[in-house]
Amino acid sequence: MEISSILTAIIIGLVIGALGRLVVPGKQNIPIWLTIVIGIVAALIGTFLAAAIGVADTDGIDWIELIIQVALAAVGVSLVAGLYGRRR
């Protein structure tokens, strides 16, 4: 993985966090900065997973990688929303 791939994953992570939050039903009482952090982590992990299964480098848009990233972000948002809601 190159530096440009990591930077791209971080930038995409900003959007992935928002998409992950939209996928999760109901209202999540977590701050937006936490959603962004979850999105960045999900984008990085999703990129590594896509590379591991061999779908990271395709012609055009990497739809499978994007789906993996959004799914990871949705799981992360729901887990953190549950933990964050109980803490308050």
Short mmCIF file of N, CA, C and O in Angstrom, two decimals:
data_model
loop_
_atom_site.label_atom_id
_atom_site.label_comp_id
_atom_site.label_asym_id
_atom_site.label_seq_id
_atom_site.Cartn_x
_atom_site.Cartn_y
_atom_site.Cartn_z
N MET A 1 0.86 -1.18 0.00
CA MET A 1 0.00 0.00 0.00
C MET A 1 0.90 1.23 0.00
O MET A 1 1.83 1.32 0.78
N GLU A 2 0.58 2.16 -0.88
CA GLU A 2 1.38 3.37 -1.02
C GLU A 2 0.80 4.50 -0.19
O GLU A 2 -0.33 4.43 0.29
N ILE A 3 1.58 5.57 -0.03
CA ILE A 3 1.13 6.74 0.72
C ILE A 3 -0.10 7.35 0.08
O ILE A 3 -1.04 7.76 0.77
N SER A 4 -0.13 7.41 -1.24
CA SER A 4 -1.30 7.99 -1.92
C SER A 4 -2.56 7.16 -1.64
O SER A 4 -3.65 7.72 -1.52
N SER A 5 -2.41 5.85 -1.51
CA SER A 5 -3.56 5.01 -1.18
C SER A 5 -4.06 5.30 0.23
O SER A 5 -5.27 5.32 0.46
N ILE A 6 -3.15 5.52 1.15
CA ILE A 6 -3.55 5.83 2.53
C ILE A 6 -4.25 7.19 2.59
O ILE A 6 -5.29 7.33 3.23
N LEU A 7 -3.70 8.18 1.90
CA LEU A 7 -4.34 9.50 1.88
C LEU A 7 -5.71 9.46 1.22
O LEU A 7 -6.65 10.08 1.70
N THR A 8 -5.82 8.70 0.16
CA THR A 8 -7.11 8.55 -0.51
C THR A 8 -8.11 7.87 0.42
O THR A 8 -9.28 8.28 0.49
N ALA A 9 -7.66 6.86 1.15
CA ALA A 9 -8.55 6.16 2.08
C ALA A 9 -9.02 7.10 3.18
O ALA A 9 -10.19 7.02 3.61
N ILE A 10 -8.17 7.99 3.64
CA ILE A 10 -8.57 8.94 4.68
C ILE A 10 -9.60 9.93 4.13
O ILE A 10 -10.62 10.21 4.78
N ILE A 11 -9.37 10.44 2.94
CA ILE A 11 -10.32 11.38 2.34
C ILE A 11 -11.66 10.69 2.08
O ILE A 11 -12.72 11.22 2.39
N ILE A 12 -11.60 9.48 1.53
CA ILE A 12 -12.83 8.73 1.29
C ILE A 12 -13.50 8.39 2.63
O ILE A 12 -14.72 8.31 2.71
N GLY A 13 -12.69 8.20 3.67
CA GLY A 13 -13.23 7.88 4.99
C GLY A 13 -14.17 8.95 5.52
O GLY A 13 -15.11 8.64 6.26
N LEU A 14 -13.92 10.19 5.16
CA LEU A 14 -14.83 11.26 5.58
C LEU A 14 -16.23 11.02 5.03
O LEU A 14 -17.23 11.19 5.72
N VAL A 15 -16.29 10.59 3.78
CA VAL A 15 -17.57 10.32 3.14
C VAL A 15 -18.14 8.98 3.64
O VAL A 15 -19.35 8.86 3.87
N ILE A 16 -17.27 8.00 3.82
CA ILE A 16 -17.70 6.67 4.26
C ILE A 16 -18.40 6.75 5.62
O ILE A 16 -19.40 6.08 5.86
N GLY A 17 -17.87 7.57 6.53
CA GLY A 17 -18.50 7.72 7.84
C GLY A 17 -19.92 8.24 7.73
O GLY A 17 -20.83 7.76 8.39
N ALA A 18 -20.10 9.22 6.86
CA ALA A 18 -21.45 9.77 6.66
C ALA A 18 -22.38 8.73 6.04
O ALA A 18 -23.53 8.58 6.45
N LEU A 19 -21.87 7.98 5.06
CA LEU A 19 -22.70 6.93 4.45
C LEU A 19 -23.03 5.82 5.45
O LEU A 19 -24.14 5.31 5.47
N GLY A 20 -22.05 5.46 6.27
CA GLY A 20 -22.29 4.44 7.29
C GLY A 20 -23.35 4.87 8.27
O GLY A 20 -24.18 4.08 8.71
N ARG A 21 -23.35 6.15 8.60
CA ARG A 21 -24.35 6.67 9.53
C ARG A 21 -25.74 6.68 8.88
O ARG A 21 -26.74 6.45 9.55
N LEU A 22 -25.80 6.94 7.58
CA LEU A 22 -27.07 6.93 6.87
C LEU A 22 -27.65 5.52 6.76
O LEU A 22 -28.87 5.35 6.74
N VAL A 23 -26.78 4.52 6.67
CA VAL A 23 -27.23 3.14 6.52
C VAL A 23 -27.86 2.62 7.82
O VAL A 23 -28.82 1.85 7.78
N VAL A 24 -27.34 3.06 8.95
CA VAL A 24 -27.85 2.58 10.24
C VAL A 24 -29.20 3.24 10.52
O VAL A 24 -29.32 4.46 10.48
N PRO A 25 -30.24 2.43 10.78
CA PRO A 25 -31.57 3.01 11.03
C PRO A 25 -31.64 3.72 12.39
O PRO A 25 -30.90 3.39 13.31
N GLY A 26 -32.51 4.67 12.47
CA GLY A 26 -32.71 5.39 13.73
C GLY A 26 -31.73 6.53 13.89
O GLY A 26 -30.91 6.82 13.02
N LYS A 27 -31.84 7.18 15.04
CA LYS A 27 -30.98 8.32 15.33
C LYS A 27 -29.79 7.86 16.15
O LYS A 27 -29.94 7.13 17.12
N GLN A 28 -28.61 8.28 15.76
CA GLN A 28 -27.40 7.98 16.50
C GLN A 28 -26.97 9.22 17.25
O GLN A 28 -26.73 10.25 16.64
N ASN A 29 -26.88 9.11 18.54
CA ASN A 29 -26.49 10.25 19.36
C ASN A 29 -24.98 10.26 19.58
O ASN A 29 -24.49 10.15 20.70
N ILE A 30 -24.25 10.40 18.48
CA ILE A 30 -22.80 10.52 18.57
C ILE A 30 -22.39 11.78 17.81
O ILE A 30 -23.05 12.19 16.86
N PRO A 31 -21.30 12.41 18.24
CA PRO A 31 -20.87 13.64 17.56
C PRO A 31 -20.35 13.35 16.15
O PRO A 31 -19.92 12.24 15.85
N ILE A 32 -20.37 14.37 15.32
CA ILE A 32 -19.96 14.21 13.92
C ILE A 32 -18.47 13.87 13.82
O ILE A 32 -18.06 13.11 12.95
N TRP A 33 -17.65 14.40 14.73
CA TRP A 33 -16.22 14.09 14.67
C TRP A 33 -15.98 12.60 14.89
O TRP A 33 -15.07 12.02 14.30
N LEU A 34 -16.80 11.98 15.73
CA LEU A 34 -16.66 10.55 15.99
C LEU A 34 -17.10 9.75 14.76
O LEU A 34 -16.49 8.73 14.42
N THR A 35 -18.12 10.22 14.07
CA THR A 35 -18.55 9.59 12.83
C THR A 35 -17.44 9.65 11.78
O THR A 35 -17.20 8.68 11.07
N ILE A 36 -16.75 10.77 11.71
CA ILE A 36 -15.65 10.93 10.75
C ILE A 36 -14.51 9.98 11.09
O ILE A 36 -13.94 9.32 10.20
N VAL A 37 -14.17 9.88 12.37
CA VAL A 37 -13.10 8.97 12.80
C VAL A 37 -13.47 7.52 12.46
O VAL A 37 -12.64 6.75 11.95
N ILE A 38 -14.72 7.15 12.72
CA ILE A 38 -15.18 5.80 12.38
C ILE A 38 -15.07 5.57 10.88
O ILE A 38 -14.64 4.50 10.43
N GLY A 39 -15.43 6.55 10.09
CA GLY A 39 -15.35 6.43 8.64
C GLY A 39 -13.92 6.27 8.15
O GLY A 39 -13.64 5.46 7.25
N ILE A 40 -12.99 7.00 8.74
CA ILE A 40 -11.59 6.89 8.35
C ILE A 40 -11.05 5.51 8.70
O ILE A 40 -10.40 4.86 7.88
N VAL A 41 -11.36 5.04 9.90
CA VAL A 41 -10.91 3.70 10.32
C VAL A 41 -11.53 2.63 9.42
O VAL A 41 -10.85 1.70 8.98
N ALA A 42 -12.82 2.76 9.13
CA ALA A 42 -13.50 1.79 8.26
C ALA A 42 -12.92 1.81 6.86
O ALA A 42 -12.78 0.76 6.23
N ALA A 43 -12.57 2.99 6.35
CA ALA A 43 -11.98 3.08 5.02
C ALA A 43 -10.61 2.41 4.97
O ALA A 43 -10.30 1.69 4.02
N LEU A 44 -9.80 2.63 6.00
CA LEU A 44 -8.48 2.00 6.03
C LEU A 44 -8.58 0.49 6.15
O LEU A 44 -7.92 -0.25 5.42
N ILE A 45 -9.42 0.01 7.07
CA ILE A 45 -9.59 -1.44 7.25
C ILE A 45 -10.22 -2.06 6.00
O ILE A 45 -9.81 -3.13 5.55
N GLY A 46 -11.19 -1.38 5.42
CA GLY A 46 -11.83 -1.87 4.21
C GLY A 46 -10.87 -1.96 3.04
O GLY A 46 -10.94 -2.90 2.23
N THR A 47 -9.94 -1.01 2.94
CA THR A 47 -8.94 -1.05 1.89
C THR A 47 -8.01 -2.25 2.07
O THR A 47 -7.69 -2.96 1.11
N PHE A 48 -7.59 -2.50 3.31
CA PHE A 48 -6.74 -3.65 3.59
C PHE A 48 -7.47 -4.97 3.31
O PHE A 48 -6.91 -5.89 2.73
N LEU A 49 -8.75 -5.04 3.71
CA LEU A 49 -9.53 -6.26 3.45
C LEU A 49 -9.73 -6.49 1.96
O LEU A 49 -9.63 -7.63 1.47
N ALA A 50 -10.03 -5.43 1.23
CA ALA A 50 -10.22 -5.56 -0.22
C ALA A 50 -8.93 -6.02 -0.89
O ALA A 50 -8.97 -6.84 -1.81
N ALA A 51 -7.80 -5.51 -0.44
CA ALA A 51 -6.52 -5.94 -0.99
C ALA A 51 -6.25 -7.40 -0.64
O ALA A 51 -5.71 -8.15 -1.46
N ALA A 52 -6.64 -7.82 0.55
CA ALA A 52 -6.40 -9.19 0.98
C ALA A 52 -7.21 -10.20 0.17
O ALA A 52 -6.73 -11.30 -0.09
N ILE A 53 -8.42 -9.81 -0.24
CA ILE A 53 -9.23 -10.74 -1.03
C ILE A 53 -9.09 -10.51 -2.53
O ILE A 53 -9.72 -11.19 -3.33
N GLY A 54 -8.26 -9.53 -2.90
CA GLY A 54 -7.93 -9.33 -4.31
C GLY A 54 -8.91 -8.50 -5.12
O GLY A 54 -8.94 -8.62 -6.34
N VAL A 55 -9.68 -7.65 -4.48
CA VAL A 55 -10.64 -6.81 -5.22
C VAL A 55 -10.32 -5.32 -5.09
O VAL A 55 -11.14 -4.48 -5.43
N ALA A 56 -9.13 -4.98 -4.62
CA ALA A 56 -8.79 -3.58 -4.40
C ALA A 56 -8.43 -2.86 -5.70
O ALA A 56 -8.70 -1.68 -5.85
N ASP A 57 -7.81 -3.56 -6.63
CA ASP A 57 -7.37 -2.93 -7.87
C ASP A 57 -8.17 -3.47 -9.05
O ASP A 57 -7.85 -4.51 -9.62
N THR A 58 -9.21 -2.75 -9.39
CA THR A 58 -10.03 -3.12 -10.55
C THR A 58 -10.08 -1.94 -11.50
O THR A 58 -9.70 -0.82 -11.15
N ASP A 59 -10.54 -2.17 -12.71
CA ASP A 59 -10.71 -1.08 -13.66
C ASP A 59 -11.96 -0.28 -13.26
O ASP A 59 -13.01 -0.84 -12.99
N GLY A 60 -11.83 1.02 -13.20
CA GLY A 60 -12.97 1.86 -12.84
C GLY A 60 -13.13 1.99 -11.34
O GLY A 60 -12.17 1.94 -10.58
N ILE A 61 -14.36 2.14 -10.91
CA ILE A 61 -14.67 2.32 -9.48
C ILE A 61 -14.64 0.97 -8.79
O ILE A 61 -15.18 0.00 -9.28
N ASP A 62 -14.01 0.94 -7.64
CA ASP A 62 -13.93 -0.30 -6.86
C ASP A 62 -15.18 -0.44 -5.99
O ASP A 62 -15.18 -0.13 -4.80
N TRP A 63 -16.25 -0.92 -6.59
CA TRP A 63 -17.55 -1.00 -5.90
C TRP A 63 -17.50 -1.96 -4.72
O TRP A 63 -18.09 -1.69 -3.68
N ILE A 64 -16.84 -3.09 -4.89
CA ILE A 64 -16.79 -4.07 -3.80
C ILE A 64 -16.04 -3.49 -2.60
O ILE A 64 -16.48 -3.63 -1.46
N GLU A 65 -14.94 -2.80 -2.87
CA GLU A 65 -14.20 -2.15 -1.79
C GLU A 65 -15.05 -1.10 -1.09
O GLU A 65 -15.06 -1.01 0.14
N LEU A 66 -15.79 -0.33 -1.85
CA LEU A 66 -16.66 0.70 -1.29
C LEU A 66 -17.76 0.08 -0.41
O LEU A 66 -18.04 0.58 0.68
N ILE A 67 -18.33 -1.01 -0.87
CA ILE A 67 -19.37 -1.69 -0.09
C ILE A 67 -18.80 -2.22 1.22
O ILE A 67 -19.43 -2.11 2.28
N ILE A 68 -17.59 -2.79 1.16
CA ILE A 68 -16.94 -3.28 2.38
C ILE A 68 -16.72 -2.13 3.35
O ILE A 68 -16.98 -2.25 4.56
N GLN A 69 -16.24 -1.01 2.84
CA GLN A 69 -15.96 0.15 3.71
C GLN A 69 -17.24 0.69 4.35
O GLN A 69 -17.26 0.99 5.55
N VAL A 70 -18.30 0.83 3.57
CA VAL A 70 -19.56 1.35 4.12
C VAL A 70 -20.14 0.38 5.14
O VAL A 70 -20.65 0.79 6.19
N ALA A 71 -20.04 -0.92 4.87
CA ALA A 71 -20.54 -1.92 5.83
C ALA A 71 -19.76 -1.85 7.14
O ALA A 71 -20.34 -1.90 8.23
N LEU A 72 -18.44 -1.72 7.05
CA LEU A 72 -17.63 -1.58 8.27
C LEU A 72 -17.98 -0.30 9.03
O LEU A 72 -18.05 -0.30 10.26
N ALA A 73 -18.21 0.78 8.29
CA ALA A 73 -18.59 2.05 8.94
C ALA A 73 -19.94 1.93 9.62
O ALA A 73 -20.14 2.44 10.73
N ALA A 74 -20.90 1.26 8.98
CA ALA A 74 -22.22 1.08 9.58
C ALA A 74 -22.13 0.26 10.86
O ALA A 74 -22.75 0.60 11.87
N VAL A 75 -21.33 -0.80 10.83
CA VAL A 75 -21.13 -1.61 12.04
C VAL A 75 -20.46 -0.76 13.12
O VAL A 75 -20.88 -0.77 14.29
N GLY A 76 -19.46 0.00 12.74
CA GLY A 76 -18.76 0.86 13.71
C GLY A 76 -19.67 1.91 14.31
O GLY A 76 -19.65 2.15 15.52
N VAL A 77 -20.48 2.55 13.47
CA VAL A 77 -21.41 3.58 13.96
C VAL A 77 -22.41 2.97 14.93
O VAL A 77 -22.69 3.53 15.99
N SER A 78 -22.97 1.79 14.59
CA SER A 78 -23.96 1.21 15.50
C SER A 78 -23.34 0.77 16.81
O SER A 78 -23.94 0.95 17.87
N LEU A 79 -22.12 0.21 16.76
CA LEU A 79 -21.46 -0.19 18.01
C LEU A 79 -21.14 1.02 18.89
O LEU A 79 -21.42 1.02 20.09
N VAL A 80 -20.56 2.05 18.27
CA VAL A 80 -20.18 3.23 19.04
C VAL A 80 -21.41 3.97 19.54
O VAL A 80 -21.42 4.48 20.67
N ALA A 81 -22.47 4.04 18.74
CA ALA A 81 -23.69 4.72 19.17
C ALA A 81 -24.29 4.00 20.38
O ALA A 81 -24.77 4.65 21.31
N GLY A 82 -24.24 2.68 20.38
CA GLY A 82 -24.74 1.92 21.53
C GLY A 82 -23.91 2.17 22.76
O GLY A 82 -24.44 2.37 23.86
N LEU A 83 -22.60 2.17 22.62
CA LEU A 83 -21.71 2.40 23.76
C LEU A 83 -21.76 3.85 24.21
O LEU A 83 -21.76 4.12 25.41
N TYR A 84 -21.79 4.77 23.27
CA TYR A 84 -21.80 6.20 23.61
C TYR A 84 -23.12 6.60 24.27
O TYR A 84 -23.13 7.40 25.18
N GLY A 85 -24.22 5.99 23.83
CA GLY A 85 -25.53 6.29 24.41
C GLY A 85 -25.65 5.81 25.84
O GLY A 85 -26.28 6.46 26.67
N ARG A 86 -25.05 4.65 26.15
CA ARG A 86 -25.11 4.13 27.51
C ARG A 86 -24.26 4.94 28.46
O ARG A 86 -24.54 5.03 29.64
N ARG A 87 -23.19 5.51 27.93
CA ARG A 87 -22.26 6.25 28.77
C ARG A 87 -22.85 7.57 29.25
O ARG A 87 -22.55 8.06 30.32
N ARG A 88 -23.71 8.15 28.47
CA ARG A 88 -24.28 9.46 28.81
C ARG A 88 -25.43 9.34 29.74
O ARG A 88 -26.21 8.63 29.92
#
